[in-house]
Coordinates of C-alpha atoms in Angstrom, one line a residue:
Chain A
M194 CA -29.8 -44.0 -15.9
K195 CA -27.7 -44.0 -12.7
K196 CA -25.9 -47.1 -14.2
K197 CA -25.0 -45.2 -17.3
A198 CA -23.8 -42.1 -15.4
R199 CA -21.6 -44.5 -13.3
K200 CA -20.2 -45.9 -16.5
I201 CA -19.2 -42.7 -18.0
L202 CA -17.7 -41.7 -14.7
N203 CA -15.7 -44.8 -14.6
W204 CA -14.4 -44.3 -18.1
L205 CA -13.3 -40.9 -17.2
E206 CA -11.5 -42.0 -14.2
D207 CA -9.8 -44.8 -15.9
R208 CA -8.6 -42.5 -18.8
T209 CA -7.8 -39.3 -16.5
G210 CA -7.2 -40.9 -12.8
L211 CA -8.2 -37.3 -11.6
Y212 CA -10.0 -39.0 -8.6
A213 CA -7.1 -41.1 -7.7
L214 CA -5.1 -38.0 -7.8
F215 CA -7.1 -35.9 -5.3
R216 CA -8.4 -38.8 -3.2
P217 CA -5.4 -38.7 -0.9
A218 CA -5.8 -35.2 -0.2
M219 CA -9.4 -35.4 0.6
N220 CA -9.1 -38.6 2.8
H221 CA -5.8 -37.8 4.4
L222 CA -6.1 -38.1 8.2
V223 CA -6.1 -34.8 10.3
P224 CA -5.8 -34.5 14.1
P225 CA -8.8 -34.7 16.2
G226 CA -9.6 -31.3 17.9
A227 CA -8.6 -29.2 14.8
K228 CA -11.8 -27.3 15.1
W229 CA -12.9 -23.8 14.5
F230 CA -9.5 -22.1 15.1
Y231 CA -8.4 -23.9 11.9
V232 CA -10.8 -22.2 9.6
F233 CA -9.0 -19.0 8.7
G234 CA -6.6 -20.4 6.4
S235 CA -9.0 -21.8 4.2
A236 CA -11.4 -18.8 4.5
T237 CA -8.3 -16.7 3.1
M238 CA -8.3 -19.0 0.1
F239 CA -11.8 -18.8 -0.6
C240 CA -11.4 -15.0 -0.8
L241 CA -8.5 -15.5 -3.1
I242 CA -10.8 -17.6 -5.4
L243 CA -13.4 -14.8 -5.0
Q244 CA -10.8 -12.3 -6.1
V245 CA -9.8 -14.3 -9.0
V246 CA -13.4 -14.8 -10.2
T247 CA -14.5 -11.3 -9.7
G248 CA -11.2 -9.9 -11.1
V249 CA -12.0 -11.9 -14.4
G250 CA -15.5 -10.2 -14.5
L251 CA -14.0 -6.8 -13.9
S252 CA -11.3 -7.2 -16.6
M253 CA -14.2 -7.7 -19.1
L254 CA -15.3 -4.1 -18.3
Y255 CA -12.1 -2.3 -17.4
Q256 CA -9.7 -0.4 -19.8
P257 CA -6.2 -0.6 -18.9
S258 CA -5.1 2.6 -20.2
A259 CA -3.9 5.9 -18.6
D260 CA -6.3 7.8 -20.5
T261 CA -9.6 5.9 -20.2
A262 CA -9.3 3.6 -17.1
Y263 CA -11.0 6.2 -14.8
E264 CA -14.0 6.5 -17.3
S265 CA -14.2 2.7 -17.7
L266 CA -14.5 2.6 -13.8
M267 CA -17.2 5.2 -13.7
Y268 CA -19.0 2.9 -16.3
I269 CA -18.5 0.0 -14.0
Q270 CA -19.7 1.7 -11.1
E271 CA -22.8 3.5 -12.8
Q272 CA -23.8 1.7 -16.1
A273 CA -22.7 -1.8 -16.2
V274 CA -25.0 -4.6 -15.5
L275 CA -24.4 -5.3 -11.6
G276 CA -21.0 -3.6 -12.2
R277 CA -21.3 -1.8 -8.8
W278 CA -21.8 -5.0 -7.0
L279 CA -19.0 -6.8 -8.7
R280 CA -16.5 -4.1 -7.9
G281 CA -17.8 -4.1 -4.4
I282 CA -17.3 -7.8 -3.9
H283 CA -13.7 -7.3 -5.4
Y284 CA -13.0 -4.6 -2.8
F285 CA -14.5 -6.4 0.2
G286 CA -13.0 -9.6 -1.0
A287 CA -9.6 -8.1 -0.8
S288 CA -10.4 -6.6 2.6
G289 CA -11.5 -10.1 3.8
M290 CA -8.5 -11.6 2.5
I291 CA -6.1 -9.2 4.2
L292 CA -8.1 -9.5 7.6
L293 CA -8.5 -13.4 7.4
M294 CA -4.8 -13.8 6.7
G295 CA -3.9 -11.6 9.5
I296 CA -6.1 -13.7 11.8
H297 CA -4.7 -16.9 10.3
M298 CA -1.3 -15.6 10.9
I299 CA -1.8 -14.7 14.5
R300 CA -3.5 -18.1 15.1
V301 CA -0.5 -20.1 13.8
Y302 CA 1.9 -17.9 15.5
L303 CA 0.2 -18.2 19.0
M304 CA 0.0 -22.1 18.3
A305 CA 3.6 -22.0 17.2
V306 CA 2.7 -24.0 14.1
Y307 CA 5.8 -22.8 12.6
K308 CA 8.0 -25.0 14.6
F309 CA 9.5 -28.5 13.2
P310 CA 8.6 -29.7 10.6
R311 CA 6.4 -26.9 9.3
E312 CA 8.9 -24.0 8.8
M313 CA 8.5 -23.7 5.1
Q314 CA 4.7 -23.5 5.7
W315 CA 5.3 -20.4 7.7
I316 CA 7.9 -19.1 5.3
T317 CA 5.6 -19.6 2.2
G318 CA 2.9 -17.9 4.3
V319 CA 5.0 -14.7 4.9
V320 CA 5.6 -14.5 1.1
L321 CA 1.8 -14.9 0.5
L322 CA 1.2 -12.0 2.9
L323 CA 3.7 -9.8 1.1
L324 CA 2.2 -10.8 -2.2
T325 CA -1.4 -9.9 -1.0
V326 CA -0.4 -6.5 0.3
V327 CA 1.1 -5.8 -3.2
M328 CA -2.2 -7.0 -4.8
G329 CA -4.1 -4.7 -2.5
F330 CA -1.8 -1.8 -3.2
T331 CA -1.7 -2.3 -7.0
G332 CA -5.6 -2.8 -7.0
Q333 CA -6.2 0.5 -5.1
L334 CA -3.9 2.1 -7.9
L335 CA -6.0 0.6 -10.8
R336 CA -9.0 2.5 -9.8
W337 CA -7.0 5.3 -11.4
D338 CA -8.7 8.1 -9.8
D339 CA -6.9 10.9 -8.1
T340 CA -6.1 8.9 -5.1
G341 CA -4.7 6.0 -7.2
V342 CA -2.4 8.3 -9.3
W343 CA -1.1 10.0 -6.3
S344 CA -0.7 6.6 -4.2
A345 CA 1.7 5.8 -7.1
V346 CA 3.8 8.9 -6.5
V347 CA 3.8 8.4 -2.6
A348 CA 4.8 4.7 -3.2
A349 CA 7.6 5.8 -5.3
E350 CA 8.8 8.4 -2.7
Q351 CA 8.9 5.6 -0.2
L352 CA 11.1 3.5 -2.4
G353 CA 13.4 6.3 -2.9
R354 CA 14.6 5.9 0.7
I355 CA 16.3 2.6 -0.2
P356 CA 20.0 3.4 -0.2
L357 CA 21.8 4.0 -3.4
I358 CA 19.4 2.6 -5.8
G359 CA 16.3 4.3 -4.3
K360 CA 15.6 6.8 -7.2
T361 CA 16.2 4.3 -9.9
I362 CA 13.7 1.9 -8.1
S363 CA 11.1 4.9 -7.8
Y364 CA 11.2 5.7 -11.6
F365 CA 11.2 1.9 -12.3
L366 CA 7.9 1.6 -10.4
L367 CA 6.4 4.6 -12.1
G368 CA 7.6 3.2 -15.7
G369 CA 9.4 6.5 -16.2
D370 CA 10.4 9.6 -14.3
T371 CA 6.9 11.0 -14.1
V372 CA 3.3 9.3 -13.7
G373 CA 2.6 8.9 -17.4
G374 CA 1.4 6.5 -20.2
H375 CA 3.5 3.7 -18.8
T376 CA 2.4 3.7 -15.2
L377 CA -1.0 2.3 -15.4
S378 CA 0.0 -0.3 -17.8
R379 CA 2.7 -1.5 -15.6
F380 CA 0.7 -1.7 -12.6
Y381 CA -2.2 -3.7 -14.5
S382 CA 0.4 -6.3 -15.7
Y383 CA 1.7 -6.6 -12.0
H384 CA -1.9 -6.8 -10.6
V385 CA -3.4 -9.2 -13.2
F386 CA -0.6 -11.3 -14.3
V387 CA 2.8 -11.2 -12.4
V388 CA 1.6 -11.1 -8.9
P389 CA -1.5 -13.4 -9.3
A390 CA 0.8 -15.9 -11.0
M391 CA 3.2 -15.9 -8.0
L392 CA 0.2 -15.8 -5.4
L393 CA -1.3 -18.7 -7.1
S394 CA 1.9 -20.9 -7.1
F395 CA 2.7 -20.0 -3.7
T396 CA -0.8 -20.8 -2.4
A397 CA -0.5 -24.2 -4.2
F398 CA 2.9 -24.8 -2.6
H399 CA 1.5 -23.7 0.8
V400 CA -1.5 -26.1 0.8
Y401 CA 0.8 -29.0 -0.5
L402 CA 3.0 -28.5 2.3
V403 CA 0.2 -28.7 4.7
F404 CA -0.8 -32.0 3.2
R405 CA 2.8 -33.2 3.1
N406 CA 3.6 -32.1 6.9
G407 CA 0.2 -32.8 8.0
I408 CA -2.2 -30.3 9.8
S409 CA -0.7 -29.3 13.2
E410 CA -2.3 -30.7 16.2
P411 CA -3.7 -28.4 18.7
P412 CA -1.0 -27.6 21.1
K413 CA -0.9 -29.3 24.7
R414 CA 1.1 -27.8 27.7
G415 CA 4.2 -29.6 28.3
R416 CA 4.1 -31.5 25.0
L417 CA 7.5 -30.4 23.3
V418 CA 8.3 -30.6 19.7
D419 CA 11.4 -32.6 19.2
S420 CA 12.7 -32.9 15.6
N421 CA 14.0 -36.4 16.3
T422 CA 10.7 -37.9 17.6
Y423 CA 7.9 -35.7 16.3
R424 CA 7.4 -37.2 12.9
P425 CA 7.0 -40.9 14.2
W426 CA 5.0 -39.6 17.0
Y427 CA 2.7 -37.6 14.7
K428 CA 2.1 -40.5 12.3
K429 CA 1.2 -42.9 15.1
M430 CA -1.1 -40.2 16.8
L431 CA -2.9 -40.0 13.2
Q432 CA -3.3 -43.6 12.8
K433 CA -4.6 -43.9 16.3
K434 CA -7.0 -40.9 16.4
G435 CA -7.0 -39.1 13.1
V436 CA -10.2 -38.5 11.2
P437 CA -10.4 -38.1 7.3
F438 CA -10.2 -34.4 6.2
F439 CA -13.1 -34.8 4.0
P440 CA -15.9 -34.2 5.4
Y441 CA -15.0 -34.3 9.1
A442 CA -12.7 -31.2 9.0
A443 CA -13.7 -29.9 5.7
W444 CA -17.3 -29.1 6.8
R445 CA -16.1 -26.4 9.3
D446 CA -14.1 -24.7 6.5
A447 CA -17.2 -25.1 4.2
V448 CA -19.5 -23.4 6.7
F449 CA -17.2 -20.7 7.7
G450 CA -16.0 -20.1 4.2
T451 CA -19.5 -19.7 2.9
A452 CA -20.5 -17.4 5.5
V453 CA -17.3 -15.2 4.7
V454 CA -18.4 -15.2 1.1
L455 CA -22.0 -14.3 2.0
V456 CA -21.0 -11.5 4.2
I457 CA -18.7 -10.0 1.5
C458 CA -21.4 -10.2 -1.2
M459 CA -23.8 -8.5 1.2
L460 CA -21.3 -5.8 2.2
A461 CA -20.6 -5.3 -1.5
Y462 CA -24.2 -5.0 -2.4
F463 CA -25.4 -2.7 0.4
V464 CA -22.4 -0.7 1.4
G465 CA -20.4 -0.9 -1.9
A466 CA -16.7 -0.2 -2.6
P467 CA -15.2 3.2 -1.9
E468 CA -16.3 6.1 -4.1
L469 CA -13.8 7.1 -6.8
S470 CA -12.2 10.3 -5.6
G471 CA -12.3 12.3 -8.9
K472 CA -10.4 12.3 -12.3
P473 CA -6.8 11.3 -12.3
D474 CA -4.4 14.2 -12.9
P475 CA -0.8 14.2 -11.9
S476 CA -0.9 18.0 -12.2
S477 CA -3.8 18.5 -9.9
I478 CA -3.2 19.8 -6.4
S479 CA -6.5 19.0 -4.8
A480 CA -5.6 15.5 -4.4
N481 CA -5.4 14.1 -0.8
P482 CA -4.1 10.6 -1.3
R483 CA -5.1 8.1 1.6
P484 CA -4.4 4.4 1.4
D485 CA -7.0 1.8 1.9
W486 CA -7.9 0.8 5.6
Y487 CA -5.2 -2.0 5.8
L488 CA -2.3 0.5 5.2
V489 CA -3.7 3.6 7.1
W490 CA -1.4 2.6 10.1
V491 CA 1.6 2.9 7.9
F492 CA 0.4 6.4 6.8
A493 CA -0.2 7.2 10.4
L494 CA 3.3 6.1 11.3
F495 CA 5.0 8.2 8.8
A496 CA 3.1 11.3 10.1
L497 CA 3.8 10.6 13.8
M498 CA 7.5 9.5 13.6
P499 CA 10.4 11.9 14.3
P500 CA 11.3 13.2 10.9
R501 CA 15.2 12.6 11.6
I502 CA 14.7 8.8 12.0
E503 CA 11.8 8.5 9.5
D504 CA 14.0 8.3 6.4
Y505 CA 15.9 5.2 7.8
F506 CA 12.8 3.7 9.1
I507 CA 11.3 3.8 5.8
A508 CA 14.4 2.4 4.1
F509 CA 15.2 -0.4 6.6
G510 CA 12.0 -0.9 8.7
P511 CA 10.3 -3.1 6.0
L512 CA 13.5 -5.2 5.5
V513 CA 13.8 -5.7 9.2
L514 CA 10.2 -6.7 9.6
V515 CA 10.2 -9.2 6.8
G516 CA 13.7 -10.5 7.9
L517 CA 12.5 -11.3 11.3
L518 CA 9.1 -12.9 10.1
L519 CA 11.2 -15.3 7.8
A520 CA 13.9 -15.9 10.5
L521 CA 11.2 -16.8 13.2
P522 CA 11.0 -20.6 12.5
F523 CA 14.6 -20.7 12.8
L524 CA 14.9 -18.7 16.0
S525 CA 12.6 -21.2 17.6
S526 CA 12.0 -24.4 15.9
R527 CA 11.7 -26.9 19.0
G528 CA 10.0 -27.0 22.3
E529 CA 6.8 -25.8 23.7
R530 CA 3.9 -24.8 21.5
H531 CA 1.2 -24.0 23.8
P532 CA 0.5 -20.2 24.2
L533 CA 0.3 -20.2 27.8
R534 CA 3.8 -21.4 28.1
R535 CA 5.1 -18.9 25.6
P536 CA 3.7 -15.6 27.3
W537 CA 5.9 -13.3 25.2
A538 CA 4.1 -14.6 22.1
I539 CA 0.8 -13.5 23.5
I540 CA 2.4 -10.2 24.8
G541 CA 3.7 -9.6 21.4
V542 CA 0.6 -10.2 19.6
V543 CA -1.5 -8.0 21.9
V544 CA 1.0 -5.1 21.6
T545 CA 1.2 -5.5 17.6
V546 CA -2.5 -5.5 17.4
A547 CA -2.8 -2.5 19.9
V548 CA -0.2 -0.5 17.9
V549 CA -1.7 -1.2 14.5
V550 CA -5.3 -0.8 15.6
S551 CA -4.5 2.6 17.4
L552 CA -2.5 3.8 14.5
T553 CA -5.3 2.9 12.3
L554 CA -7.8 4.8 14.2
E555 CA -5.4 7.9 14.5
G556 CA -4.7 7.7 10.7
M557 CA -8.3 7.8 10.0
R558 CA -8.7 11.0 12.0
S559 CA -5.3 12.3 10.9
P560 CA -5.1 15.3 13.2
W561 CA -1.7 16.3 11.6
S562 CA -3.4 17.1 8.3
P563 CA -4.4 20.7 7.7
R564 CA -8.2 21.1 7.4
F565 CA -8.7 22.9 4.2
D566 CA -12.4 22.6 4.3
V567 CA -13.0 24.8 7.5
K568 CA -15.6 27.5 7.4
P569 CA -15.1 31.2 8.6
L570 CA -16.0 31.5 12.2
E571 CA -19.4 32.4 13.0
S572 CA -20.2 35.5 15.1
R573 CA -21.6 33.2 17.8
V574 CA -18.1 31.6 18.3
I575 CA -16.3 35.1 17.9
D576 CA -18.7 36.3 20.7
S577 CA -17.5 40.1 20.4
R578 CA -18.6 43.4 18.7
E579 CA -15.2 44.9 18.9
A580 CA -14.1 45.7 15.4
S581 CA -10.4 44.6 15.8
V582 CA -11.6 41.3 17.2
V583 CA -14.1 40.5 14.3
S584 CA -11.6 41.4 11.8
G585 CA -9.1 39.5 13.5
A586 CA -11.3 36.4 13.6
R587 CA -11.8 36.9 9.7
L588 CA -7.9 36.9 9.2
F589 CA -7.7 33.9 11.4
Y590 CA -9.6 32.0 8.9
D591 CA -8.2 34.0 5.7
K592 CA -4.5 33.4 6.7
G593 CA -5.3 29.6 7.3
C594 CA -4.6 29.7 10.9
L595 CA -7.9 27.7 11.4
Y596 CA -6.5 24.8 9.2
C597 CA -4.3 23.8 11.9
H598 CA -5.8 25.5 15.1
K599 CA -9.1 24.8 17.0
I600 CA -11.4 27.7 18.1
E601 CA -14.1 25.7 20.2
K602 CA -15.3 23.1 17.9
Y603 CA -14.0 24.5 14.7
G604 CA -10.8 24.1 12.8
G605 CA -7.8 21.6 12.6
E606 CA -6.0 19.9 15.1
R607 CA -2.4 20.0 13.9
G608 CA -1.4 22.8 16.4
P609 CA -2.7 23.7 19.9
D610 CA -6.3 24.4 20.5
L611 CA -6.5 28.1 21.0
S612 CA -10.0 28.4 22.4
Q613 CA -8.4 29.9 25.6
V614 CA -5.2 31.1 24.4
G615 CA -5.9 34.5 25.9
R616 CA -5.6 33.0 29.6
R617 CA -2.2 31.5 28.6
L618 CA -0.3 33.9 26.6
K619 CA 0.2 37.6 27.1
K620 CA -0.1 40.2 24.1
D621 CA 3.8 40.1 23.6
E622 CA 4.1 36.4 23.9
L623 CA 1.2 36.0 21.1
V624 CA 3.0 38.6 18.7
I625 CA 6.4 36.8 19.1
R626 CA 4.7 33.4 18.4
V627 CA 2.9 34.6 15.3
V628 CA 5.7 36.5 13.9
N629 CA 8.4 34.0 14.5
G630 CA 6.5 30.7 14.6
G631 CA 8.2 27.9 16.1
H632 CA 7.2 24.4 17.4
N633 CA 6.2 23.0 14.0
M634 CA 4.5 26.5 13.2
P635 CA 5.6 28.6 10.2
A636 CA 6.6 32.1 10.9
F637 CA 3.7 34.5 9.7
G638 CA 5.9 37.7 10.1
G639 CA 6.4 38.1 6.3
S640 CA 2.8 37.7 5.4
L641 CA 0.9 39.8 7.7
S642 CA 1.0 43.7 7.8
K643 CA 1.2 45.4 11.3
K644 CA -2.5 46.0 11.3
E645 CA -3.3 42.5 10.4
L646 CA -1.0 41.2 13.2
A647 CA -2.6 43.6 15.7
E648 CA -6.1 42.4 14.7
I649 CA -5.2 38.7 15.0
V650 CA -3.5 39.1 18.4
D651 CA -6.6 41.1 19.5
F652 CA -8.6 38.2 18.5
L653 CA -6.5 35.6 20.1
Q654 CA -6.5 37.7 23.4
S655 CA -10.4 37.6 23.5
R656 CA -10.2 33.8 23.6
K657 CA -10.6 33.2 27.3
Chain B
M79 CA 39.0 -39.1 -15.6
E80 CA 35.9 -41.1 -14.8
N81 CA 35.4 -44.4 -16.4
N82 CA 32.8 -44.1 -19.2
N83 CA 32.0 -47.8 -19.5
T84 CA 30.9 -48.5 -15.9
P85 CA 27.3 -49.5 -15.8
C86 CA 25.1 -47.0 -14.0
E87 CA 21.7 -47.4 -12.0
G88 CA 18.7 -46.8 -13.9
C89 CA 20.4 -47.1 -17.2
R90 CA 19.4 -49.4 -19.8
P91 CA 21.7 -52.6 -20.3
G92 CA 25.1 -51.7 -21.7
E93 CA 24.5 -48.1 -21.4
S94 CA 27.3 -46.1 -20.0
T95 CA 27.2 -43.1 -17.4
G96 CA 28.8 -40.9 -20.0
R97 CA 26.0 -41.0 -22.4
R98 CA 23.5 -40.6 -19.6
R99 CA 25.2 -37.6 -18.2
F100 CA 25.6 -36.1 -21.8
L101 CA 21.7 -36.5 -22.5
S102 CA 21.0 -35.1 -19.1
Q103 CA 23.2 -32.0 -19.6
L104 CA 21.9 -31.5 -23.2
S105 CA 18.3 -31.5 -22.0
I106 CA 18.9 -29.1 -19.2
G107 CA 21.2 -27.0 -21.1
L108 CA 19.0 -26.4 -24.0
S109 CA 15.9 -25.7 -21.8
V110 CA 17.9 -22.9 -20.2
L111 CA 19.2 -21.7 -23.5
G112 CA 15.6 -21.4 -24.8
G113 CA 14.4 -19.8 -21.7
L114 CA 17.1 -17.3 -21.8
V115 CA 16.5 -16.2 -25.4
V116 CA 12.9 -15.8 -24.9
S117 CA 13.4 -13.9 -21.8
I118 CA 15.6 -11.2 -23.4
P119 CA 12.7 -9.2 -25.2
V120 CA 10.6 -9.7 -22.0
L121 CA 13.3 -8.3 -19.8
G122 CA 13.6 -5.5 -22.2
A123 CA 10.0 -4.4 -21.7
F124 CA 10.1 -5.0 -18.0
L125 CA 13.2 -3.0 -17.6
Q126 CA 12.3 -0.4 -20.1
P127 CA 12.0 2.5 -17.5
L128 CA 15.8 2.0 -16.5
L129 CA 16.8 1.6 -20.2
K130 CA 15.0 4.3 -21.9
K131 CA 15.4 7.8 -20.5
S132 CA 13.2 10.5 -21.5
M133 CA 14.8 13.7 -22.5
P134 CA 14.2 17.0 -20.7
S135 CA 12.4 19.5 -22.9
W136 CA 11.7 23.1 -22.6
R137 CA 8.0 23.9 -22.5
A138 CA 6.3 27.3 -23.1
L139 CA 4.1 28.6 -20.4
G140 CA 2.8 31.9 -22.0
S141 CA 4.0 35.5 -22.0
V142 CA 5.9 37.0 -19.2
S143 CA 3.1 39.7 -19.0
D144 CA 0.7 36.9 -18.2
Y145 CA 2.3 36.6 -14.7
E146 CA 2.2 39.3 -12.0
V147 CA 5.3 40.3 -10.1
G148 CA 5.2 38.4 -6.5
K149 CA 2.5 36.2 -7.5
T150 CA 2.7 32.4 -7.2
L151 CA 0.5 30.5 -9.9
L152 CA -0.1 26.8 -10.7
V153 CA 1.3 26.1 -14.2
R154 CA 0.5 22.9 -16.2
F155 CA 2.8 21.5 -19.0
E156 CA 3.5 18.6 -20.9
D157 CA 6.0 15.9 -19.6
G158 CA 9.3 15.3 -21.5
E159 CA 8.1 12.1 -22.8
V160 CA 4.6 12.3 -24.3
L161 CA 2.8 9.0 -25.4
S162 CA 0.0 9.7 -27.8
W163 CA -2.4 7.4 -25.8
A164 CA -1.7 8.9 -22.4
R165 CA -3.3 12.3 -23.2
S166 CA -4.0 14.2 -20.0
I167 CA -1.9 11.9 -17.8
S168 CA 1.4 13.0 -19.7
H169 CA 1.2 16.4 -17.7
S170 CA 3.1 17.8 -14.8
A171 CA 2.4 20.8 -12.8
A172 CA 4.6 23.4 -11.0
W173 CA 4.0 26.5 -8.8
L174 CA 5.5 29.3 -10.7
R175 CA 6.5 32.6 -9.2
R176 CA 7.4 35.8 -10.9
L177 CA 10.1 37.4 -8.9
D178 CA 10.8 40.7 -10.8
E179 CA 10.9 41.8 -14.3
N180 CA 12.7 38.9 -16.0
S181 CA 13.3 36.3 -13.5
F182 CA 11.0 33.4 -12.3
E183 CA 11.3 30.5 -9.9
A184 CA 9.2 27.2 -10.2
F185 CA 8.8 24.8 -7.5
A186 CA 7.6 21.1 -7.8
I187 CA 4.1 20.5 -6.5
N188 CA 5.4 17.4 -4.7
C189 CA 6.0 17.7 -1.1
A190 CA 9.5 16.8 -0.2
H191 CA 8.1 14.3 2.5
L192 CA 6.2 11.5 0.5
G193 CA 5.4 13.5 -2.7
C194 CA 1.7 14.4 -2.0
P195 CA 0.7 17.7 -4.0
V196 CA 1.2 20.9 -2.0
R197 CA -1.4 23.7 -2.1
W198 CA -0.4 27.4 -2.3
E199 CA -2.2 29.6 0.2
E200 CA -1.9 33.1 -1.2
S201 CA -3.2 34.9 2.0
S202 CA -0.6 33.4 4.3
S203 CA 2.0 32.9 1.6
L204 CA 2.5 29.1 2.4
F205 CA 2.6 25.9 0.7
L206 CA 0.6 23.3 2.8
C207 CA 0.6 19.5 2.1
P208 CA -2.7 17.7 3.0
C209 CA -1.0 14.3 3.7
H210 CA 1.2 14.7 6.7
G211 CA 1.0 18.3 7.3
G212 CA 4.3 19.7 5.7
V213 CA 4.4 23.5 5.3
Y214 CA 6.9 25.6 3.2
Y215 CA 7.5 29.3 2.8
K216 CA 7.0 31.1 -0.6
N217 CA 10.7 30.5 -1.5
G218 CA 10.1 26.7 -1.1
E219 CA 12.1 26.6 2.3
V220 CA 10.5 24.2 4.9
A221 CA 8.4 26.0 7.5
A222 CA 6.9 23.3 9.5
G223 CA 6.0 19.5 9.5
P224 CA 8.0 16.4 8.6
P225 CA 9.8 17.4 5.5
L226 CA 13.7 17.7 6.0
R227 CA 14.4 19.6 2.8
G228 CA 12.6 22.4 0.8
L229 CA 10.5 21.9 -2.4
S230 CA 12.4 20.8 -5.5
R231 CA 12.8 23.4 -8.4
Y232 CA 12.4 23.5 -11.8
S233 CA 14.6 25.5 -14.3
V234 CA 12.7 28.3 -15.8
R235 CA 14.0 30.8 -18.5
V236 CA 12.6 33.8 -20.4
R237 CA 13.1 33.7 -24.1
K238 CA 11.7 36.5 -26.4
G239 CA 9.1 37.5 -23.8
K240 CA 8.0 34.0 -23.3
V241 CA 8.4 31.9 -20.2
E242 CA 9.7 28.5 -20.5
I243 CA 10.1 25.6 -18.0
L244 CA 12.4 22.5 -18.3
T245 CA 10.7 19.3 -17.6
R246 CA 12.1 16.9 -15.1
G247 CA 11.2 13.9 -13.3
I248 CA 9.0 13.8 -10.0
P249 CA 11.6 14.8 -7.3
I250 CA 12.5 11.7 -5.2
T251 CA 13.8 12.5 -1.8
T252 CA 16.5 10.0 -1.2
L253 CA 18.6 9.3 2.2
T254 CA 21.3 11.5 0.8
S255 CA 19.4 14.5 -0.5

């Protein structure tokens, strides 16, 4: 039996040469000491495979049509066999892919893997990062719920800031000058055919380059990269100390990759993908579009940035950022690789991570957004029986003041907390502020009667 | 002129560089030609939004008497281009305000900052944007927040007692607008 199987395998190898094709990749020597730091790239790729497989599954249930996509998603979520789990894996797989790609990128940056002769590895990696973000964004849109539809509009507005051709590109993205029957079909094509084809090609290229140029050896202080001597030195080092990739390095990739896949499957099962936000409707005004977590920092940036420079930032910021990333291996392709000898690299990473994390946290809170769901103030908070104060408190809610101002624990955070405004401002000052607005506050003079104004001011004066 | 009869490396015995070059150029040229021809209709589909413009059309919004003077209401209407399979998606909305007996103004629901849908707050006569906190007065002018310009407008007309609105694309804020 065993003999027969061997015979069949030998025949297959003789006619196809598949093992001979892949053997060099499996057996190629890798530097010793390439340990757990090196697992993030392969884990990112496992996530990609997970995305392809679960994507195929979802495509069997999904209707890529503007009118029915949302209903088919509801079907996947609520009725299809294990559909909720499948969609969950696709969501957490995407999240995992972006997170692990970020960690992988930070690792190769800190260890300066982008230096000679691995410049093209870094550059293909930057392309993969961009393609992955495009996949994430187009994928969020394919949910085709309220948020999905309005995210397309927000993306189109951002592209509109590109000089000269902005408007054309915006309408090109939407597939017309409004969100219509073409929009979803185009995004489906991008998400399922165009971008995956590029993503898979670049992944193959990226991995091929890793084999061609060899896995980078862990950096050592004082060991400089010199383009004249590096390649012969690397070859000699491998011959002396290298170990075959399979299984001596691959086992760590397998262990970590499997753990990642299992965690994703568990999160998908127990937590599940984000709820759908309601029927898609380009004419709805109740939508409150928010990006998925990995782009929340951009959302926060656009809210916090001074409006005057914002347009230029939207237009040129991404170009500068991508340009810098692509230029990195040419700005410094030789010399020291060890992070401790490149303190600015460490500082850069720490600052970038801190900025992105704090913007993300701020974006999730989004204190700049009016709170449309506030309730009228309770009498316990008003804490007064005076008629004008009580009706002033009611007006404070009715006129929408509470959307942006806090009274004790209630209300929005856009404007200042007014729990104790009576101590800070006198009656006249309050009147002037309410009537004229200012400092990012609209003028309410036109929409308040004299009596209403007096009551609101009475209420505010009683806040001490 | 190059000598066509010099022997070349990798050629069969007696073969000239001229023949080799001709066959190489023929193969590459034909591949490019084939690729280009097939690409034309694919590019047509890809670039359709740039090549096929939808025409603006007037859409009926009901009788003038349906609208109260001074009130702002959300109106929903079909886009300029309506595709039979898109149904509810091929609709836009606008905030319509009746100014007096015979004049109306209509604002896009898209915030001039990043396009999120603004909500009308009747009690305070303000449009509020949920995304980054843009605020506009009832006449569409900026009241607060990040937008640098007011809400875009639609053309509205009254014909035989009926209100009509002219469809348009989603207003895109550009660097120059």
